[in-house]
Structure formats: structure tokens, C-alpha cells
PDB file of C-alpha atoms in Angstrom:
ATOM      1  CA  UNK A   1      13.774 -26.259  -8.495  1.00 90.00           C
ATOM      2  CA  UNK A   2      14.634 -22.723  -7.414  1.00 94.00           C
ATOM      3  CA  UNK A   3      13.411 -20.854  -4.368  1.00 96.00           C
ATOM      4  CA  UNK A   4      13.722 -17.099  -3.906  1.00 97.00           C
ATOM      5  CA  UNK A   5      13.136 -15.801  -0.394  1.00 97.00           C
ATOM      6  CA  UNK A   6      12.723 -12.137   0.555  1.00 96.00           C
ATOM      7  CA  UNK A   7      13.301 -10.933   4.105  1.00 97.00           C
ATOM      8  CA  UNK A   8      14.109  -7.891   6.217  1.00 98.00           C
ATOM      9  CA  UNK A   9      10.869  -5.932   6.162  1.00 97.00           C
ATOM     10  CA  UNK A  10       9.194  -4.497   9.215  1.00 98.00           C
ATOM     11  CA  UNK A  11       7.819  -1.432  10.940  1.00 98.00           C
ATOM     12  CA  UNK A  12      10.118   1.587  11.139  1.00 98.00           C
ATOM     13  CA  UNK A  13       9.707   5.245  12.031  1.00 98.00           C
ATOM     14  CA  UNK A  14      10.173   7.966   9.419  1.00 98.00           C
ATOM     15  CA  UNK A  15      13.864   8.631   8.955  1.00 98.00           C
ATOM     16  CA  UNK A  16      14.773   5.098   9.914  1.00 98.00           C
ATOM     17  CA  UNK A  17      16.533   2.380   7.938  1.00 98.00           C
ATOM     18  CA  UNK A  18      15.914  -1.178   6.846  1.00 98.00           C
ATOM     19  CA  UNK A  19      17.958  -3.662   4.861  1.00 98.00           C
ATOM     20  CA  UNK A  20      16.078  -6.117   2.672  1.00 98.00           C
ATOM     21  CA  UNK A  21      17.627  -9.383   1.513  1.00 98.00           C
ATOM     22  CA  UNK A  22      16.687 -11.778  -1.241  1.00 97.00           C
ATOM     23  CA  UNK A  23      18.391 -15.157  -1.632  1.00 98.00           C
ATOM     24  CA  UNK A  24      17.982 -17.652  -4.457  1.00 97.00           C
ATOM     25  CA  UNK A  25      18.674 -21.264  -3.564  1.00 95.00           C
ATOM     26  CA  UNK A  26      18.325 -24.688  -5.106  1.00 95.00           C
ATOM     27  CA  UNK A  27      19.138 -25.320  -8.748  1.00 92.00           C
ATOM     28  CA  UNK A  28      20.890 -22.023  -9.632  1.00 95.00           C
ATOM     29  CA  UNK A  29      23.441 -22.223 -12.460  1.00 95.00           C
ATOM     30  CA  UNK A  30      23.658 -18.479 -13.166  1.00 95.00           C
ATOM     31  CA  UNK A  31      21.958 -15.216 -12.238  1.00 96.00           C
ATOM     32  CA  UNK A  32      21.716 -12.259 -14.564  1.00 96.00           C
ATOM     33  CA  UNK A  33      19.542  -9.205 -13.830  1.00 97.00           C
ATOM     34  CA  UNK A  34      18.252  -8.580 -10.315  1.00 98.00           C
ATOM     35  CA  UNK A  35      15.737  -6.042  -9.108  1.00 98.00           C
ATOM     36  CA  UNK A  36      13.472  -4.887  -6.311  1.00 98.00           C
ATOM     37  CA  UNK A  37       9.867  -3.887  -6.950  1.00 98.00           C
ATOM     38  CA  UNK A  38       7.217  -2.593  -4.599  1.00 98.00           C
ATOM     39  CA  UNK A  39       3.480  -2.342  -4.514  1.00 98.00           C
ATOM     40  CA  UNK A  40       1.541  -0.138  -2.141  1.00 96.00           C
ATOM     41  CA  UNK A  41      -2.147  -0.770  -1.381  1.00 91.00           C
ATOM     42  CA  UNK A  42      -4.294   0.445  -4.249  1.00 93.00           C
ATOM     43  CA  UNK A  43      -1.312   1.331  -6.421  1.00 96.00           C
ATOM     44  CA  UNK A  44       0.506  -0.165  -9.386  1.00 97.00           C
ATOM     45  CA  UNK A  45       3.663  -2.167  -8.894  1.00 97.00           C
ATOM     46  CA  UNK A  46       6.780  -0.071  -9.518  1.00 98.00           C
ATOM     47  CA  UNK A  47      10.430  -0.826 -10.114  1.00 98.00           C
ATOM     48  CA  UNK A  48      12.456   0.471  -7.180  1.00 98.00           C
ATOM     49  CA  UNK A  49      16.004  -0.520  -8.140  1.00 98.00           C
ATOM     50  CA  UNK A  50      17.757  -2.857 -10.538  1.00 98.00           C
ATOM     51  CA  UNK A  51      21.162  -4.145 -11.550  1.00 98.00           C
ATOM     52  CA  UNK A  52      21.027  -4.909 -15.257  1.00 95.00           C
ATOM     53  CA  UNK A  53      22.920  -7.520 -17.256  1.00 90.00           C
ATOM     54  CA  UNK A  54      25.670  -5.024 -18.161  1.00 92.00           C
ATOM     55  CA  UNK A  55      26.061  -3.946 -14.541  1.00 92.00           C
ATOM     56  CA  UNK A  56      24.144  -0.708 -14.772  1.00 97.00           C
ATOM     57  CA  UNK A  57      22.248   0.331 -11.655  1.00 98.00           C
ATOM     58  CA  UNK A  58      18.982   2.232 -11.924  1.00 98.00           C
ATOM     59  CA  UNK A  59      16.705   3.673  -9.271  1.00 98.00           C
ATOM     60  CA  UNK A  60      13.189   5.017  -9.042  1.00 98.00           C
ATOM     61  CA  UNK A  61      13.549   8.795  -8.876  1.00 98.00           C
ATOM     62  CA  UNK A  62      11.863   9.052  -5.485  1.00 97.00           C
ATOM     63  CA  UNK A  63      14.405   6.732  -3.820  1.00 98.00           C
ATOM     64  CA  UNK A  64      17.609   8.077  -5.383  1.00 98.00           C
ATOM     65  CA  UNK A  65      20.125   9.021  -2.728  1.00 98.00           C
ATOM     66  CA  UNK A  66      18.265   7.035  -0.061  1.00 98.00           C
ATOM     67  CA  UNK A  67      18.235   3.422  -1.328  1.00 98.00           C
ATOM     68  CA  UNK A  68      21.163   1.288  -2.462  1.00 98.00           C
ATOM     69  CA  UNK A  69      20.915  -2.030  -4.299  1.00 98.00           C
ATOM     70  CA  UNK A  70      23.794  -4.503  -4.149  1.00 97.00           C
ATOM     71  CA  UNK A  71      24.422  -8.190  -4.695  1.00 97.00           C
ATOM     72  CA  UNK A  72      26.579 -11.036  -3.429  1.00 96.00           C
ATOM     73  CA  UNK A  73      27.344 -13.345  -6.346  1.00 94.00           C
ATOM     74  CA  UNK A  74      28.677 -16.103  -4.085  1.00 95.00           C
ATOM     75  CA  UNK A  75      25.387 -16.536  -2.240  1.00 96.00           C
ATOM     76  CA  UNK A  76      22.967 -15.369  -4.977  1.00 96.00           C
ATOM     77  CA  UNK A  77      21.730 -12.703  -2.602  1.00 98.00           C
ATOM     78  CA  UNK A  78      20.443  -9.246  -3.489  1.00 98.00           C
ATOM     79  CA  UNK A  79      20.223  -6.470  -0.916  1.00 98.00           C
ATOM     80  CA  UNK A  80      18.288  -3.227  -0.725  1.00 98.00           C
ATOM     81  CA  UNK A  81      19.603  -0.804   1.880  1.00 98.00           C
ATOM     82  CA  UNK A  82      16.889   1.728   2.594  1.00 98.00           C
ATOM     83  CA  UNK A  83      17.789   4.875   4.537  1.00 98.00           C
ATOM     84  CA  UNK A  84      15.801   7.956   5.519  1.00 98.00           C
ATOM     85  CA  UNK A  85      12.571   6.054   5.006  1.00 98.00           C
ATOM     86  CA  UNK A  86       9.380   8.009   4.402  1.00 98.00           C
ATOM     87  CA  UNK A  87       5.737   7.032   4.921  1.00 97.00           C
ATOM     88  CA  UNK A  88       5.327   6.934   1.136  1.00 97.00           C
ATOM     89  CA  UNK A  89       7.838   4.063   1.029  1.00 98.00           C
ATOM     90  CA  UNK A  90       5.273   1.846   2.763  1.00 98.00           C
ATOM     91  CA  UNK A  91       4.599  -1.127   0.487  1.00 98.00           C
ATOM     92  CA  UNK A  92       5.180  -4.809  -0.093  1.00 98.00           C
ATOM     93  CA  UNK A  93       8.653  -5.230  -1.574  1.00 98.00           C
ATOM     94  CA  UNK A  94       9.432  -8.042  -4.002  1.00 98.00           C
ATOM     95  CA  UNK A  95      12.755  -9.268  -5.328  1.00 97.00           C
ATOM     96  CA  UNK A  96      13.224 -10.548  -8.864  1.00 98.00           C
ATOM     97  CA  UNK A  97      16.218 -12.575 -10.041  1.00 98.00           C
ATOM     98  CA  UNK A  98      16.794 -13.675 -13.640  1.00 97.00           C
ATOM     99  CA  UNK A  99      17.996 -17.255 -13.189  1.00 97.00           C
ATOM    100  CA  UNK A 100      19.301 -20.054 -15.384  1.00 96.00           C
ATOM    101  CA  UNK A 101      18.856 -23.411 -13.639  1.00 95.00           C
ATOM    102  CA  UNK A 102      21.336 -25.392 -15.734  1.00 92.00           C
ATOM    103  CA  UNK A 103      23.697 -24.920 -18.688  1.00 89.00           C
ATOM    104  CA  UNK A 104      21.071 -25.835 -21.299  1.00 91.00           C
ATOM    105  CA  UNK A 105      18.274 -23.869 -19.678  1.00 91.00           C
ATOM    106  CA  UNK A 106      17.024 -20.399 -20.597  1.00 95.00           C
ATOM    107  CA  UNK A 107      17.086 -17.498 -18.181  1.00 96.00           C
ATOM    108  CA  UNK A 108      13.750 -16.894 -16.464  1.00 96.00           C
ATOM    109  CA  UNK A 109      12.625 -14.408 -13.831  1.00 97.00           C
ATOM    110  CA  UNK A 110      11.984 -15.874 -10.396  1.00 97.00           C
ATOM    111  CA  UNK A 111      10.197 -13.880  -7.701  1.00 97.00           C
ATOM    112  CA  UNK A 112      10.364 -13.793  -3.960  1.00 96.00           C
ATOM    113  CA  UNK A 113       7.229 -13.971  -1.845  1.00 96.00           C
ATOM    114  CA  UNK A 114       7.524 -10.354  -0.765  1.00 96.00           C
ATOM    115  CA  UNK A 115       8.319  -8.606   2.483  1.00 98.00           C
ATOM    116  CA  UNK A 116       6.230  -5.842   4.015  1.00 98.00           C
ATOM    117  CA  UNK A 117       7.714  -2.451   4.839  1.00 98.00           C
ATOM    118  CA  UNK A 118       5.692  -0.028   6.943  1.00 98.00           C
ATOM    119  CA  UNK A 119       6.994   3.457   7.692  1.00 98.00           C
ATOM    120  CA  UNK A 120       4.946   5.118  10.406  1.00 97.00           C
ATOM    121  CA  UNK A 121       5.327   7.027  13.631  1.00 95.00           C
TER     122      UNK A 121
END
């Protein structure tokens, strides 16, 4: 059994910063790709940032230069540092980790429950 928990959201003023965290715990043998997605009310879910299997890092164009994704392999934690936040960044943010639960298992995407980010004055 694997549990992925997102945290770090909140209310922040425009120009402020937040750091989101996402930790996978339980039966985690290996983690491959990790990513952060977001979904604003009435809008489609969009990929915000990812670290792919070959180590490449990709960002949504609108967050480039403001957001940074990173990971701690020892704790199976993924971070999203968000700086210079704008009202249009308001959304529910979800972490995804591609996890293998044991040596014989296949990799499968596991999702966090989401954390809400509101950018408003």
C-alpha cells in the first residue's frame, strides 16, 4: 500500500511565495517520473512541472522562471517552490509520482489528494 500526501498550499498575496511538498510513503520500492499538476475552477487540468525518467525538467510556459521543481530521493518527496505568485496561479495542485511497490511490480502513477493555492490580495 502506498500513500502520497500533498501539503504546503494556502492563501498568499500576489508576489508572494509558497513551497509545496509531496511525500510517498508505505510500500515504495522505486520512484521514476514525478510531476505537479493543477486545476483551476472551471478549467482543464494542466501539467505545471515534471522531472522525467531521464532527468529532464519541464515547465508550463506561464510558470517558467517563477516555479522550481525538485526531489529528495531519500524521502520520496517532491517539492514545488513557487515564487512571484500571480492570481492566475490560483488552483488545486496535485502531485503525481510513478511508483513501483516491489521488485516484481510494474510502475504505476500514484496521486496526492491535492493542496489548494489561492493568490489574492
